[in-house]
Amino acid sequence: QVQLVESGGGSVQTGGSLRLSCVASGDTSRTYSMAWFRQAPGKEREAVAHICGDGNTAYAVSVLGRFTISKDKVRNTLTLEMFRLKPEDTAIYYCAARRATYCSLGSSLWAKEGYWGQGTQVTVSS
């Protein structure tokens, strides 16, 4: 099993930047795909970005060009750098990990097989 702890959320104004981190512990010796999801009040959870076990990355259209996902295998840390933030980026951001080499951003397997962190709040004010 894998335990995930997110940090780095906060409140910023439109156009600001934040860096989210997710530290993994436990059985980190295996190959995992990892992703960031978010859930805004009254909305369903949506995928933001993933980095698969083979290193491939993908982003939701709404964040493409503004967010960057990366993974430090030595420190077992997943990072999401967010730039030019908008009020619609306001949400609780969750880190997820799934034991897989290949992955898909919209796959239901994240919910079925994934490990999840507790979430970190991001608030963007206009």
N, CA and C atoms as an extended XYZ file, in Angstrom:
378
Properties=species:S:1:pos:R:3:atomname:S:1:resname:S:1:resid:I:1 pbc="F F F"
N         0.833       -1.198        0.000 N   GLN     1
C         0.000        0.000        0.000 CA  GLN     1
C         0.867        1.246        0.000 C   GLN     1
N         0.242        2.335       -0.394 N   VAL     2
C         0.932        3.625       -0.472 CA  VAL     2
C         0.128        4.661        0.290 C   VAL     2
N         0.825        5.481        1.040 N   GLN     3
C         0.193        6.598        1.727 CA  GLN     3
C         0.639        7.889        1.044 C   GLN     3
N        -0.297        8.809        0.868 N   LEU     4
C        -0.027       10.053        0.160 CA  LEU     4
C        -0.411       11.241        1.031 C   LEU     4
N         0.482       12.215        1.100 N   VAL     5
C         0.205       13.420        1.882 CA  VAL     5
C         0.497       14.644        1.019 C   VAL     5
N        -0.552       15.434        0.778 N   GLU     6
C        -0.403       16.645       -0.034 CA  GLU     6
C        -0.090       17.850        0.832 C   GLU     6
N         0.545       18.827        0.232 N   SER     7
C         0.799       20.107        0.900 CA  SER     7
C         0.980       21.174       -0.165 C   SER     7
N         0.990       22.421        0.275 N   GLY     8
C         1.271       23.510       -0.642 CA  GLY     8
C         0.074       24.330       -1.065 C   GLY     8
N        -1.115       23.924       -0.661 N   GLY     9
C        -2.292       24.709       -1.027 CA  GLY     9
C        -2.294       26.047       -0.321 C   GLY     9
N        -3.207       26.906       -0.730 N   GLY    10
C        -3.304       28.225       -0.113 CA  GLY    10
C        -4.220       29.122       -0.906 C   GLY    10
N        -4.154       30.396       -0.578 N   SER    11
C        -4.992       31.397       -1.238 CA  SER    11
C        -4.116       32.367       -2.013 C   SER    11
N        -4.484       32.598       -3.265 N   VAL    12
C        -3.754       33.531       -4.107 CA  VAL    12
C        -4.754       34.342       -4.912 C   VAL    12
N        -4.268       35.408       -5.504 N   GLN    13
C        -5.109       36.200       -6.394 CA  GLN    13
C        -4.974       35.695       -7.828 C   GLN    13
N        -5.915       36.075       -8.644 N   THR    14
C        -5.876       35.710      -10.061 CA  THR    14
C        -4.530       36.088      -10.658 C   THR    14
N        -3.974       35.124      -11.397 N   GLY    15
C        -2.665       35.349      -12.003 CA  GLY    15
C        -1.507       34.858      -11.160 C   GLY    15
N        -1.799       34.479       -9.922 N   GLY    16
C        -0.750       34.019       -9.029 CA  GLY    16
C        -0.322       32.590       -9.304 C   GLY    16
N         0.601       32.112       -8.495 N   SER    17
C         1.162       30.775       -8.673 CA  SER    17
C         1.165       30.027       -7.350 C   SER    17
N         1.088       28.709       -7.440 N   LEU    18
C         1.218       27.832       -6.282 CA  LEU    18
C         1.930       26.571       -6.718 C   LEU    18
N         2.551       25.941       -5.738 N   ARG    19
C         3.225       24.675       -5.993 CA  ARG    19
C         2.703       23.665       -4.991 C   ARG    19
N         2.078       22.608       -5.502 N   LEU    20
C         1.566       21.543       -4.656 CA  LEU    20
C         2.558       20.382       -4.641 C   LEU    20
N         2.670       19.757       -3.495 N   SER    21
C         3.532       18.588       -3.364 CA  SER    21
C         2.743       17.434       -2.778 C   SER    21
N         3.145       16.245       -3.138 N   CYS    22
C         2.521       15.025       -2.624 CA  CYS    22
C         3.642       14.037       -2.333 C   CYS    22
N         3.807       13.718       -1.063 N   VAL    23
C         4.855       12.785       -0.665 CA  VAL    23
C         4.254       11.400       -0.482 C   VAL    23
N         4.850       10.434       -1.121 N   ALA    24
C         4.390        9.056       -1.030 CA  ALA    24
C         5.263        8.273       -0.064 C   ALA    24
N         4.641        7.410        0.704 N   SER    25
C         5.372        6.526        1.607 CA  SER    25
C         4.721        5.155        1.565 C   SER    25
N         5.412        4.195        2.087 N   GLY    26
C         4.901        2.827        2.063 CA  GLY    26
C         5.599        2.032        0.977 C   GLY    26
N         4.839        1.302        0.206 N   ASP    27
C         5.391        0.418       -0.814 CA  ASP    27
C         5.704        1.197       -2.080 C   ASP    27
N         6.727        2.050       -2.011 N   THR    28
C         7.063        2.909       -3.143 CA  THR    28
C         8.071        2.272       -4.087 C   THR    28
N         8.442        1.035       -3.834 N   SER    29
C         9.431        0.380       -4.680 CA  SER    29
C         8.836       -0.074       -6.008 C   SER    29
N         7.530       -0.172       -6.070 N   ARG    30
C         6.879       -0.623       -7.300 CA  ARG    30
C         6.640        0.557       -8.243 C   ARG    30
N         6.244        0.248       -9.464 N   THR    31
C         5.980        1.287      -10.457 CA  THR    31
C         4.564        1.812      -10.289 C   THR    31
N         4.465        3.112      -10.127 N   TYR    32
C         3.163        3.734       -9.958 CA  TYR    32
C         2.968        4.842      -10.975 C   TYR    32
N         1.756        4.946      -11.439 N   SER    33
C         1.333        6.153      -12.131 CA  SER    33
C         0.736        7.071      -11.076 C   SER    33
N         0.911        8.379      -11.265 N   MET    34
C         0.400        9.316      -10.266 CA  MET    34
C        -0.315       10.457      -10.955 C   MET    34
N        -1.223       11.055      -10.242 N   ALA    35
C        -2.046       12.096      -10.853 CA  ALA    35
C        -2.523       13.087       -9.809 C   ALA    35
N        -2.949       14.229      -10.302 N   TRP    36
C        -3.629       15.234       -9.499 CA  TRP    36
C        -5.073       15.333       -9.985 C   TRP    36
N        -5.966       15.340       -9.037 N   PHE    37
C        -7.383       15.562       -9.298 CA  PHE    37
C        -7.810       16.778       -8.478 C   PHE    37
N        -8.965       17.312       -8.809 N   ARG    38
C        -9.496       18.409       -8.005 CA  ARG    38
C       -11.016       18.327       -7.970 C   ARG    38
N       -11.562       18.882       -6.902 N   GLN    39
C       -13.017       18.917       -6.766 CA  GLN    39
C       -13.424       20.266       -6.215 C   GLN    39
N       -14.197       20.980       -7.006 N   ALA    40
C       -14.722       22.275       -6.596 CA  ALA    40
C       -16.066       22.085       -5.908 C   ALA    40
N       -16.477       23.030       -5.078 N   PRO    41
C       -17.757       22.901       -4.386 CA  PRO    41
C       -18.915       22.696       -5.366 C   PRO    41
N       -19.706       21.668       -5.118 N   GLY    42
C       -20.862       21.398       -5.954 CA  GLY    42
C       -20.561       20.759       -7.288 C   GLY    42
N       -19.302       20.411       -7.510 N   LYS    43
C       -18.931       19.807       -8.791 CA  LYS    43
C       -18.315       18.432       -8.574 C   LYS    43
N       -18.292       17.654       -9.632 N   GLU    44
C       -17.662       16.347       -9.556 CA  GLU    44
C       -16.136       16.483       -9.591 C   GLU    44
N       -15.506       15.472       -9.058 N   ARG    45
C       -14.046       15.456       -9.092 CA  ARG    45
C       -13.581       15.322      -10.533 C   ARG    45
N       -12.538       16.049      -10.894 N   GLU    46
C       -12.023       15.986      -12.252 CA  GLU    46
C       -10.509       15.784      -12.240 C   GLU    46
N       -10.038       15.130      -13.265 N   ALA    47
C        -8.608       14.908      -13.403 CA  ALA    47
C        -7.939       16.184      -13.891 C   ALA    47
N        -6.789       16.472      -13.342 N   VAL    48
C        -6.044       17.673      -13.707 CA  VAL    48
C        -4.825       17.317      -14.553 C   VAL    48
N        -4.028       16.376      -14.076 N   ALA    49
C        -2.811       15.991      -14.787 CA  ALA    49
C        -2.345       14.647      -14.265 C   ALA    49
N        -1.659       13.910      -15.110 N   HIS    50
C        -1.062       12.664      -14.646 CA  HIS    50
C         0.358       12.522      -15.184 C   HIS    50
N         1.105       11.700      -14.498 N   ILE    51
C         2.405       11.256      -14.991 CA  ILE    51
C         2.418        9.754      -14.793 C   ILE    51
N         2.468        9.029      -15.883 N   CYS    52
C         2.370        7.580      -15.827 CA  CYS    52
C         3.690        6.963      -15.366 C   CYS    52
N         3.626        5.692      -15.083 N   GLY    53
C         4.828        4.987      -14.675 CA  GLY    53
C         5.922        5.014      -15.734 C   GLY    53
N         5.518        5.144      -16.999 N   ASP    54
C         6.512        5.208      -18.073 CA  ASP    54
C         6.972        6.633      -18.359 C   ASP    54
N         6.489        7.589      -17.565 N   GLY    55
C         6.927        8.971      -17.686 CA  GLY    55
C         6.042        9.865      -18.527 C   GLY    55
N         5.081        9.271      -19.245 N   ASN    56
C         4.197       10.095      -20.065 CA  ASN    56
C         3.318       10.990      -19.194 C   ASN    56
N         3.109       12.208      -19.657 N   THR    57
C         2.264       13.150      -18.929 CA  THR    57
C         1.071       13.562      -19.788 C   THR    57
N         0.025       13.982      -19.120 N   ALA    58
C        -1.147       14.498      -19.820 CA  ALA    58
C        -1.839       15.498      -18.904 C   ALA    58
N        -2.546       16.426      -19.515 N   TYR    59
C        -3.195       17.493      -18.765 CA  TYR    59
C        -4.628       17.685      -19.230 C   TYR    59
N        -5.460       18.129      -18.319 N   ALA    60
C        -6.795       18.557      -18.704 CA  ALA    60
C        -6.665       19.801      -19.571 C   ALA    60
N        -7.575       19.961      -20.503 N   VAL    61
C        -7.518       21.100      -21.412 CA  VAL    61
C        -7.536       22.422      -20.644 C   VAL    61
N        -8.280       22.448      -19.567 N   SER    62
C        -8.449       23.685      -18.808 CA  SER    62
C        -7.166       24.169      -18.132 C   SER    62
N        -6.181       23.288      -17.971 N   VAL    63
C        -4.937       23.679      -17.301 CA  VAL    63
C        -3.732       23.587      -18.210 C   VAL    63
N        -3.931       23.122      -19.415 N   LEU    64
C        -2.824       22.943      -20.343 CA  LEU    64
C        -2.111       24.271      -20.585 C   LEU    64
N        -0.802       24.229      -20.431 N   GLY    65
C        -0.001       25.435      -20.626 CA  GLY    65
C         0.173       26.269      -19.368 C   GLY    65
N        -0.592       25.954      -18.328 N   ARG    66
C        -0.491       26.706      -17.069 CA  ARG    66
C         0.038       25.846      -15.920 C   ARG    66
N        -0.228       24.546      -15.957 N   PHE    67
C         0.186       23.630      -14.900 CA  PHE    67
C         1.267       22.696      -15.425 C   PHE    67
N         2.165       22.300      -14.524 N   THR    68
C         3.203       21.339      -14.873 CA  THR    68
C         3.301       20.285      -13.782 C   THR    68
N         3.214       19.028      -14.189 N   ILE    69
C         3.331       17.916      -13.250 CA  ILE    69
C         4.705       17.288      -13.381 C   ILE    69
N         5.277       16.913      -12.243 N   SER    70
C         6.581       16.256      -12.271 CA  SER    70
C         6.686       15.310      -11.083 C   SER    70
N         7.638       14.390      -11.191 N   LYS    71
C         7.809       13.407      -10.123 CA  LYS    71
C         9.288       13.227       -9.814 C   LYS    71
N         9.610       13.284       -8.539 N   ASP    72
C        10.970       13.037       -8.075 CA  ASP    72
C        10.997       11.636       -7.483 C   ASP    72
N        11.583       10.697       -8.212 N   LYS    73
C        11.559        9.308       -7.780 CA  LYS    73
C        12.416        9.092       -6.538 C   LYS    73
N        13.461        9.860       -6.394 N   VAL    74
C        14.348        9.693       -5.239 CA  VAL    74
C        13.628       10.114       -3.965 C   VAL    74
N        12.919       11.236       -4.030 N   ARG    75
C        12.209       11.756       -2.859 CA  ARG    75
C        10.765       11.274       -2.782 C   ARG    75
N        10.351       10.448       -3.763 N   ASN    76
C         8.973        9.939       -3.788 CA  ASN    76
C         7.963       11.078       -3.679 C   ASN    76
N         8.223       12.124       -4.432 N   THR    77
C         7.387       13.318       -4.361 CA  THR    77
C         6.819       13.675       -5.723 C   THR    77
N         5.522       13.886       -5.751 N   LEU    78
C         4.821       14.364       -6.940 CA  LEU    78
C         4.561       15.853       -6.758 C   LEU    78
N         4.808       16.614       -7.786 N   THR    79
C         4.651       18.069       -7.707 CA  THR    79
C         3.716       18.565       -8.806 C   THR    79
N         2.932       19.573       -8.468 N   LEU    80
C         2.109       20.255       -9.460 CA  LEU    80
C         2.399       21.747       -9.337 C   LEU    80
N         3.033       22.290      -10.341 N   GLU    81
C         3.293       23.725      -10.374 CA  GLU    81
C         2.172       24.393      -11.157 C   GLU    81
N         1.564       25.373      -10.531 N   MET    82
C         0.400       26.021      -11.118 CA  MET    82
C         0.689       27.507      -11.321 C   MET    82
N         0.552       27.949      -12.540 N   PHE    83
C         0.812       29.340      -12.900 CA  PHE    83
C        -0.453       29.972      -13.475 C   PHE    83
N        -0.460       31.285      -13.482 N   ARG    84
C        -1.587       32.056      -14.046 CA  ARG    84
C        -2.917       31.497      -13.556 C   ARG    84
N        -3.007       31.361      -12.264 N   LEU    85
C        -4.198       30.771      -11.661 CA  LEU    85
C        -5.431       31.638      -11.887 C   LEU    85
N        -6.561       30.954      -12.013 N   LYS    86
C        -7.848       31.600      -12.257 CA  LYS    86
C        -8.817       31.226      -11.139 C   LYS    86
N        -9.843       32.026      -10.923 N   PRO    87
C       -10.838       31.665       -9.891 CA  PRO    87
C       -11.438       30.282      -10.106 C   PRO    87
N       -11.586       29.869      -11.345 N   GLU    88
C       -12.144       28.538      -11.619 CA  GLU    88
C       -11.196       27.402      -11.253 C   GLU    88
N        -9.975       27.720      -10.878 N   ASP    89
C        -9.053       26.697      -10.384 CA  ASP    89
C        -9.275       26.402       -8.895 C   ASP    89
N       -10.132       27.174       -8.268 N   THR    90
C       -10.424       26.971       -6.855 CA  THR    90
C       -11.043       25.604       -6.627 C   THR    90
N       -10.435       24.823       -5.755 N   ALA    91
C       -10.898       23.463       -5.498 CA  ALA    91
C       -10.022       22.828       -4.426 C   ALA    91
N       -10.448       21.671       -3.974 N   ILE    92
C        -9.562       20.817       -3.178 CA  ILE    92
C        -8.807       19.944       -4.170 C   ILE    92
N        -7.503       19.931       -4.045 N   TYR    93
C        -6.651       19.163       -4.950 CA  TYR    93
C        -6.189       17.882       -4.255 C   TYR    93
N        -6.358       16.781       -4.954 N   TYR    94
C        -6.014       15.476       -4.422 CA  TYR    94
C        -4.922       14.819       -5.256 C   TYR    94
N        -4.039       14.165       -4.571 N   CYS    95
C        -3.007       13.361       -5.208 CA  CYS    95
C        -3.478       11.915       -5.235 C   CYS    95
N        -3.205       11.221       -6.326 N   ALA    96
C        -3.597        9.822       -6.440 CA  ALA    96
C        -2.452        9.021       -7.025 C   ALA    96
N        -2.379        7.770       -6.632 N   ALA    97
C        -1.362        6.862       -7.159 CA  ALA    97
C        -2.021        5.537       -7.485 C   ALA    97
N        -1.569        4.954       -8.574 N   ARG    98
C        -2.114        3.656       -8.973 CA  ARG    98
C        -0.973        2.815       -9.506 C   ARG    98
N        -0.957        1.571       -9.096 N   ARG    99
C         0.122        0.690       -9.521 CA  ARG    99
C        -0.083        0.335      -10.982 C   ARG    99
N         0.615        1.045      -11.862 N   ALA   100
C         0.474        0.836      -13.302 CA  ALA   100
C         1.611        1.544      -14.015 C   ALA   100
N         2.052        0.976      -15.117 N   THR   101
C         3.078        1.599      -15.939 CA  THR   101
C         2.470        2.611      -16.902 C   THR   101
N         1.287        2.254      -17.417 N   TYR   102
C         0.597        3.121      -18.367 CA  TYR   102
C        -0.680        3.627      -17.718 C   TYR   102
N        -1.126        4.786      -18.159 N   CYS   103
C        -2.327        5.323      -17.535 CA  CYS   103
C        -3.038        6.259      -18.494 C   CYS   103
N        -4.244        6.583      -18.120 N   SER   104
C        -5.080        7.477      -18.896 CA  SER   104
C        -5.743        8.461      -17.952 C   SER   104
N        -5.795        9.721      -18.341 N   LEU   105
C        -6.297       10.755      -17.442 CA  LEU   105
C        -7.751       10.522      -17.055 C   LEU   105
N        -8.529       10.042      -17.972 N   GLY   106
C        -9.953        9.895      -17.708 CA  GLY   106
C       -10.362        8.519      -17.239 C   GLY   106
N        -9.401        7.670      -16.952 N   SER   107
C        -9.722        6.288      -16.596 CA  SER   107
C       -10.434        6.193      -15.258 C   SER   107
N       -11.426        5.318      -15.215 N   SER   108
C       -12.131        5.062      -13.965 CA  SER   108
C       -11.289        4.242      -13.003 C   SER   108
N       -10.163        3.716      -13.479 N   LEU   109
C        -9.311        2.891      -12.627 CA  LEU   109
C        -8.683        3.697      -11.500 C   LEU   109
N        -8.563        5.012      -11.690 N   TRP   110
C        -8.016        5.822      -10.600 CA  TRP   110
C        -8.918        5.690       -9.364 C   TRP   110
N       -10.202        5.778       -9.592 N   ALA   111
C       -11.139        5.687       -8.465 CA  ALA   111
C       -11.216        4.273       -7.924 C   ALA   111
N       -11.128        3.282       -8.821 N   LYS   112
C       -11.304        1.893       -8.411 CA  LYS   112
C       -10.067        1.326       -7.735 C   LYS   112
N        -8.903        1.693       -8.232 N   GLU   113
C        -7.668        1.047       -7.764 CA  GLU   113
C        -6.684        2.006       -7.102 C   GLU   113
N        -6.983        3.275       -7.135 N   GLY   114
C        -6.005        4.248       -6.690 CA  GLY   114
C        -5.924        4.439       -5.195 C   GLY   114
N        -4.787        4.931       -4.770 N   TYR   115
C        -4.584        5.410       -3.409 CA  TYR   115
C        -4.712        6.932       -3.468 C   TYR   115
N        -5.284        7.491       -2.412 N   TRP   116
C        -5.593        8.921       -2.438 CA  TRP   116
C        -5.092        9.629       -1.188 C   TRP   116
N        -4.690       10.873       -1.387 N   GLY   117
C        -4.338       11.706       -0.257 CA  GLY   117
C        -5.572       12.369        0.321 C   GLY   117
N        -5.355       13.182        1.342 N   GLN   118
C        -6.476       13.811        2.032 CA  GLN   118
C        -6.909       15.117        1.375 C   GLN   118
N        -6.097       15.624        0.477 N   GLY   119
C        -6.444       16.842       -0.251 CA  GLY   119
C        -5.856       18.092        0.355 C   GLY   119
N        -5.681       19.097       -0.499 N   THR   120
C        -5.200       20.404       -0.042 CA  THR   120
C        -5.995       21.486       -0.775 C   THR   120
N        -6.421       22.493       -0.039 N   GLN   121
C        -7.304       23.515       -0.594 CA  GLN   121
C        -6.522       24.563       -1.374 C   GLN   121
N        -7.021       24.868       -2.558 N   VAL   122
C        -6.482       25.963       -3.368 CA  VAL   122
C        -7.623       26.945       -3.610 C   VAL   122
N        -7.401       28.198       -3.255 N   THR   123
C        -8.409       29.233       -3.443 CA  THR   123
C        -7.809       30.379       -4.240 C   THR   123
N        -8.469       30.714       -5.341 N   VAL   124
C        -8.002       31.805       -6.197 CA  VAL   124
C        -9.074       32.884       -6.209 C   VAL   124
N        -8.723       34.061       -5.769 N   SER   125
C        -9.686       35.154       -5.699 CA  SER   125
C        -9.481       36.120       -6.863 C   SER   125
N       -10.591       36.715       -7.264 N   SER   126
C       -10.526       37.627       -8.417 CA  SER   126
C       -10.208       39.040       -7.976 C   SER   126
